[in-house]
Coordinates of N, CA, C and O in Angstrom, one line a residue:
M13 N -22.6 -2.8 -5.5 CA -21.4 -2.2 -4.8 C -20.2 -3.0 -5.2 O -20.3 -4.2 -5.5
K14 N -19.1 -2.3 -5.2 CA -17.8 -3.0 -5.6 C -16.7 -2.6 -4.6 O -16.7 -1.5 -4.1
N15 N -15.9 -3.6 -4.3 CA -14.7 -3.3 -3.4 C -13.6 -2.8 -4.3 O -12.9 -3.5 -5.0
R16 N -13.4 -1.4 -4.2 CA -12.5 -0.8 -5.1 C -11.8 0.4 -4.3 O -12.5 1.2 -3.7
V17 N -10.5 0.4 -4.4 CA -9.7 1.4 -3.7 C -8.8 2.1 -4.8 O -8.1 1.4 -5.6
Q18 N -8.7 3.4 -4.7 CA -7.7 4.2 -5.5 C -6.9 5.1 -4.6 O -7.5 5.8 -3.8
L19 N -5.6 5.0 -4.7 CA -4.8 5.9 -3.9 C -3.7 6.5 -4.7 O -3.2 5.9 -5.7
I20 N -3.3 7.7 -4.4 CA -2.1 8.3 -4.9 C -1.2 8.7 -3.7 O -1.7 9.3 -2.7
G21 N 0.0 8.2 -3.7 CA 0.9 8.5 -2.5 C 2.3 8.2 -2.8 O 2.7 7.9 -3.9
R22 N 3.1 8.3 -1.8 CA 4.6 8.1 -1.9 C 4.9 6.7 -1.2 O 4.3 6.4 -0.2
V23 N 5.8 6.0 -1.8 CA 6.2 4.7 -1.3 C 7.1 4.9 -0.1 O 8.1 5.7 -0.1
G24 N 6.8 4.1 1.0 CA 7.5 4.3 2.2 C 8.9 3.5 2.3 O 9.7 3.9 3.1
Q25 N 9.0 2.4 1.5 CA 10.3 1.7 1.6 C 10.4 1.0 0.2 O 9.4 0.8 -0.5
D26 N 11.6 0.5 -0.1 CA 11.8 -0.2 -1.3 C 10.9 -1.5 -1.2 O 10.7 -2.0 -0.2
P27 N 10.5 -2.0 -2.4 CA 9.6 -3.1 -2.4 C 10.2 -4.4 -1.8 O 11.4 -4.6 -2.0
E28 N 9.4 -5.1 -1.1 CA 9.8 -6.4 -0.6 C 9.3 -7.5 -1.5 O 8.1 -7.6 -1.7
V29 N 10.2 -8.2 -2.2 CA 9.8 -9.2 -3.2 C 10.0 -10.6 -2.7 O 11.1 -10.9 -2.2
K30 N 9.0 -11.4 -3.0 CA 9.2 -12.9 -2.7 C 8.9 -13.6 -4.0 O 7.9 -13.4 -4.7
N31 N 9.8 -14.6 -4.3 CA 9.6 -15.5 -5.4 C 8.9 -16.8 -4.9 O 9.5 -17.4 -4.0
L32 N 7.8 -17.1 -5.4 CA 7.0 -18.3 -4.9 C 7.3 -19.4 -5.9 O 7.8 -19.3 -7.0
E33 N 6.8 -20.6 -5.5 CA 7.0 -21.8 -6.3 C 6.3 -21.5 -7.7 O 5.2 -20.9 -7.7
G34 N 6.8 -22.1 -8.7 CA 6.2 -21.9 -10.0 C 6.6 -20.6 -10.7 O 6.1 -20.2 -11.7
G35 N 7.5 -19.8 -10.1 CA 8.0 -18.6 -10.7 C 7.1 -17.4 -10.4 O 7.4 -16.3 -10.9
K36 N 6.0 -17.5 -9.6 CA 5.1 -16.4 -9.3 C 5.8 -15.5 -8.3 O 6.5 -15.9 -7.4
K37 N 5.5 -14.2 -8.4 CA 6.1 -13.2 -7.5 C 5.0 -12.5 -6.8 O 3.9 -12.3 -7.3
V38 N 5.3 -12.1 -5.5 CA 4.5 -11.2 -4.7 C 5.4 -10.1 -4.2 O 6.5 -10.3 -3.7
T39 N 4.9 -8.9 -4.3 CA 5.6 -7.7 -3.8 C 4.8 -6.9 -2.8 O 3.6 -6.7 -3.0
T40 N 5.4 -6.5 -1.7 CA 4.7 -5.7 -0.7 C 5.4 -4.4 -0.5 O 6.6 -4.3 -0.5
I41 N 4.6 -3.3 -0.5 CA 5.1 -1.9 -0.2 C 4.1 -1.3 0.7 O 3.0 -1.8 1.0
T42 N 4.5 -0.1 1.3 CA 3.6 0.8 2.0 C 3.6 2.1 1.2 O 4.5 2.5 0.6
I43 N 2.4 2.7 1.2 CA 2.2 4.0 0.6 C 1.6 5.0 1.6 O 0.7 4.6 2.4
A44 N 2.2 6.1 1.6 CA 1.8 7.2 2.5 C 0.9 8.2 1.7 O 1.2 8.6 0.6
T45 N -0.3 8.5 2.3 CA -1.2 9.5 1.7 C -1.3 10.6 2.7 O -1.3 10.4 3.9
N46 N -1.4 11.8 2.2 CA -1.5 13.0 3.1 C -2.8 13.7 2.9 O -3.3 13.8 1.8
D47 N -3.4 14.2 4.1 CA -4.6 15.0 4.0 C -4.3 16.2 4.8 O -3.7 16.2 5.9
V48 N -4.8 17.3 4.3 CA -4.7 18.6 5.0 C -6.0 19.2 5.2 O -6.9 19.2 4.3
Y49 N -6.3 19.7 6.4 CA -7.5 20.4 6.7 C -7.3 21.5 7.7 O -6.2 21.5 8.3
Y50 N -8.2 22.4 7.9 CA -8.1 23.5 8.9 C -9.1 23.4 10.0 O -10.3 23.1 9.7
K51 N -8.7 23.6 11.2 CA -9.6 23.6 12.3 C -10.4 24.9 12.3 O -10.1 25.8 11.5
D52 N -11.4 25.0 13.1 CA -12.3 26.1 13.2 C -11.5 27.4 13.5 O -11.8 28.5 13.1
N53 N -10.4 27.2 14.3 CA -9.6 28.4 14.7 C -8.6 28.8 13.6 O -7.8 29.7 13.8
G54 N -8.5 28.1 12.5 CA -7.6 28.4 11.4 C -6.3 27.6 11.4 O -5.5 27.7 10.5
D55 N -6.1 26.8 12.4 CA -4.9 26.0 12.5 C -4.9 24.9 11.4 O -5.9 24.2 11.2
K56 N -3.7 24.8 10.7 CA -3.6 23.8 9.7 C -3.2 22.5 10.3 O -2.3 22.4 11.1
V57 N -3.9 21.4 9.9 CA -3.6 20.1 10.4 C -3.2 19.2 9.2 O -4.0 19.1 8.2
E58 N -2.0 18.6 9.3 CA -1.6 17.6 8.2 C -1.6 16.2 8.8 O -1.1 16.0 9.9
Q59 N -2.3 15.3 8.1 CA -2.4 14.0 8.6 C -1.9 13.0 7.6 O -2.3 13.1 6.4
T60 N -1.0 12.1 8.0 CA -0.5 11.1 7.1 C -1.1 9.7 7.4 O -1.1 9.3 8.6
E61 N -1.6 9.0 6.4 CA -2.1 7.6 6.6 C -1.1 6.7 5.8 O -0.7 7.0 4.7
W62 N -0.8 5.5 6.5 CA 0.0 4.5 5.8 C -0.9 3.3 5.4 O -1.7 2.9 6.1
H63 N -0.6 2.8 4.2 CA -1.4 1.8 3.6 C -0.5 0.6 3.2 O 0.5 0.9 2.5
R64 N -0.8 -0.6 3.6 CA 0.0 -1.8 3.1 C -0.6 -2.2 1.8 O -1.8 -2.4 1.6
V65 N 0.3 -2.4 0.8 CA -0.1 -2.7 -0.5 C 0.6 -4.0 -1.0 O 1.8 -4.2 -0.8
T66 N -0.1 -4.9 -1.6 CA 0.4 -6.2 -2.1 C 0.1 -6.3 -3.6 O -1.0 -6.1 -4.0
A67 N 1.1 -6.8 -4.3 CA 0.9 -7.0 -5.8 C 1.4 -8.4 -6.1 O 2.3 -8.9 -5.6
W68 N 0.7 -9.0 -7.1 CA 1.0 -10.3 -7.6 C 1.4 -10.3 -9.0 O 0.9 -9.4 -9.8
G69 N 2.1 -11.3 -9.5 CA 2.4 -11.5 -10.9 C 3.1 -10.4 -11.6 O 4.0 -9.8 -11.1
K70 N 2.5 -10.0 -12.8 CA 3.1 -9.0 -13.6 C 3.1 -7.6 -12.9 O 4.1 -6.9 -13.0
T71 N 2.1 -7.3 -12.1 CA 2.1 -6.1 -11.4 C 3.2 -6.0 -10.4 O 3.9 -5.0 -10.2
A72 N 3.5 -7.2 -9.7 CA 4.6 -7.3 -8.8 C 5.9 -7.1 -9.5 O 6.8 -6.4 -8.9
E73 N 6.0 -7.6 -10.7 CA 7.3 -7.4 -11.4 C 7.5 -5.9 -11.8 O 8.6 -5.4 -11.8
I74 N 6.4 -5.2 -12.2 CA 6.5 -3.8 -12.5 C 7.0 -3.0 -11.3 O 7.9 -2.2 -11.4
I75 N 6.4 -3.3 -10.2 CA 6.7 -2.6 -8.9 C 8.2 -2.9 -8.6 O 8.9 -2.0 -8.2
E76 N 8.6 -4.2 -8.7 CA 10.0 -4.5 -8.3 C 10.9 -3.8 -9.2 O 12.0 -3.3 -8.7
K77 N 10.6 -3.6 -10.5 CA 11.6 -3.1 -11.5 C 11.6 -1.5 -11.4 O 12.7 -0.9 -11.5
Y78 N 10.5 -0.9 -11.2 CA 10.4 0.6 -11.3 C 10.2 1.4 -10.1 O 10.3 2.6 -10.1
V79 N 9.7 0.8 -9.0 CA 9.3 1.5 -7.8 C 10.4 1.5 -6.7 O 10.9 0.4 -6.4
T80 N 10.7 2.6 -6.2 CA 11.7 2.7 -5.1 C 11.1 3.6 -4.0 O 10.1 4.3 -4.2
K81 N 11.7 3.6 -2.8 CA 11.3 4.4 -1.7 C 11.2 5.9 -2.2 O 12.1 6.4 -2.8
G82 N 10.1 6.5 -1.8 CA 9.9 8.0 -2.1 C 9.2 8.2 -3.4 O 8.8 9.3 -3.7
K83 N 9.1 7.2 -4.3 CA 8.5 7.4 -5.6 C 7.0 7.6 -5.4 O 6.3 7.0 -4.6
E84 N 6.4 8.5 -6.2 CA 5.0 8.8 -6.2 C 4.3 7.9 -7.2 O 4.7 7.8 -8.3
I85 N 3.3 7.1 -6.7 CA 2.6 6.2 -7.6 C 1.1 6.3 -7.3 O 0.7 6.8 -6.3
A86 N 0.3 5.9 -8.3 CA -1.1 5.7 -8.1 C -1.4 4.2 -8.3 O -0.8 3.5 -9.1
I87 N -2.3 3.8 -7.4 CA -2.7 2.3 -7.5 C -4.2 2.2 -7.5 O -4.9 3.1 -7.0
E88 N -4.7 1.1 -8.0 CA -6.1 0.7 -7.9 C -6.1 -0.7 -7.6 O -5.3 -1.5 -8.1
G89 N -7.0 -1.1 -6.6 CA -7.1 -2.4 -6.2 C -8.3 -2.6 -5.3 O -9.3 -1.9 -5.4
K90 N -8.2 -3.7 -4.4 CA -9.3 -4.0 -3.5 C -8.8 -4.2 -2.1 O -7.7 -4.6 -1.9
L91 N -9.7 -3.9 -1.1 CA -9.3 -4.1 0.3 C -9.5 -5.6 0.6 O -10.5 -6.2 0.2
T92 N -8.5 -6.1 1.3 CA -8.6 -7.5 1.9 C -8.3 -7.5 3.3 O -7.5 -6.6 3.8
H93 N -8.9 -8.3 4.1 CA -8.7 -8.4 5.5 C -8.3 -9.8 5.9 O -8.8 -10.8 5.3
R94 N -7.3 -10.0 6.8 CA -6.9 -11.3 7.3 C -6.5 -11.2 8.7 O -6.2 -10.1 9.2
S95 N -6.3 -12.3 9.4 CA -5.9 -12.3 10.7 C -4.9 -13.4 10.9 O -4.8 -14.4 10.1
Y96 N -4.0 -13.3 11.9 CA -3.0 -14.3 12.2 C -2.7 -14.3 13.7 O -3.0 -13.3 14.4
D97 N -2.1 -15.3 14.2 CA -1.6 -15.3 15.6 C -0.2 -15.0 15.6 O 0.6 -15.6 15.0
D98 N 0.2 -14.0 16.4 CA 1.6 -13.6 16.5 C 2.4 -14.5 17.4 O 1.9 -15.5 17.9
K99 N 3.7 -14.3 17.6 CA 4.6 -15.2 18.3 C 4.2 -15.4 19.8 O 4.5 -16.3 20.4
N100 N 3.4 -14.4 20.3 CA 2.9 -14.5 21.7 C 1.5 -15.1 21.7 O 0.9 -15.1 22.8
G101 N 1.0 -15.6 20.6 CA -0.3 -16.2 20.6 C -1.5 -15.2 20.5 O -2.6 -15.6 20.6
E102 N -1.2 -13.9 20.3 CA -2.2 -12.9 20.2 C -2.7 -12.8 18.8 O -1.9 -12.8 17.9
K103 N -4.0 -12.6 18.6 CA -4.6 -12.5 17.3 C -4.3 -11.1 16.8 O -4.6 -10.1 17.5
R104 N -3.8 -11.0 15.6 CA -3.5 -9.7 14.9 C -4.4 -9.6 13.6 O -4.6 -10.7 13.0
Y105 N -4.8 -8.4 13.3 CA -5.6 -8.2 12.1 C -4.9 -7.3 11.1 O -4.2 -6.3 11.6
V106 N -4.9 -7.6 9.9 CA -4.2 -6.9 8.8 C -5.2 -6.5 7.7 O -6.0 -7.4 7.3
T107 N -5.1 -5.3 7.3 CA -5.8 -4.8 6.1 C -4.8 -4.5 5.0 O -3.9 -3.8 5.2
D108 N -5.0 -5.2 3.9 CA -4.1 -5.0 2.7 C -4.9 -4.4 1.5 O -6.1 -4.6 1.5
I109 N -4.2 -3.7 0.7 CA -4.8 -3.4 -0.6 C -4.1 -4.3 -1.7 O -2.9 -4.2 -1.8
V110 N -4.9 -5.1 -2.3 CA -4.3 -6.0 -3.4 C -4.5 -5.2 -4.7 O -5.6 -4.9 -5.1
V111 N -3.3 -4.9 -5.3 CA -3.3 -4.0 -6.5 C -3.5 -4.8 -7.7 O -3.0 -5.9 -7.9
N112 N -4.3 -4.2 -8.6 CA -4.5 -4.8 -10.0 C -4.0 -3.8 -11.0 O -3.8 -4.2 -12.2
E113 N -3.8 -2.5 -10.7 CA -3.2 -1.5 -11.6 C -2.2 -0.6 -10.8 O -2.6 -0.2 -9.7
V114 N -1.1 -0.3 -11.4 CA -0.2 0.7 -10.9 C 0.2 1.7 -11.9 O 0.4 1.4 -13.1
L115 N 0.2 3.0 -11.5 CA 0.6 4.1 -12.5 C 1.8 4.8 -11.8 O 1.7 5.3 -10.7
L116 N 2.9 4.9 -12.5 CA 4.1 5.6 -12.0 C 4.0 7.0 -12.3 O 3.8 7.5 -13.4
L117 N 4.1 7.9 -11.3 CA 4.0 9.3 -11.4 C 5.3 10.0 -11.1 O 6.2 9.4 -10.6
G118 N 5.4 11.3 -11.5 CA 6.6 12.0 -11.1 C 7.8 11.5 -11.9 O 7.7 10.9 -12.9
K119 N 9.0 11.9 -11.3 CA 10.3 11.6 -11.9 C 10.8 10.2 -11.5 O 10.5 9.7 -10.5

């Protein structure tokens, strides 16, 4: 088995870029994916899922340079999970997709 995720969706906001020590970059975006299905009575249901996406190094630089809010992209990466304590001391859990490939789609 392999931890592998592939998504095609639209970017929810302009990339958030951080420059780390040593010149390394990390970029964070969200991607919306849509699913459409029909209930037994024929009603159409549209469902949007939001995915947090993180890219490092060269992939982060490509996203920073070419990706903007609303752009359709395809990504491939892996799921990662982490937790942290928020400002109120409550434990929060985050699932990220760490990207290793990005494909720019559309215009």
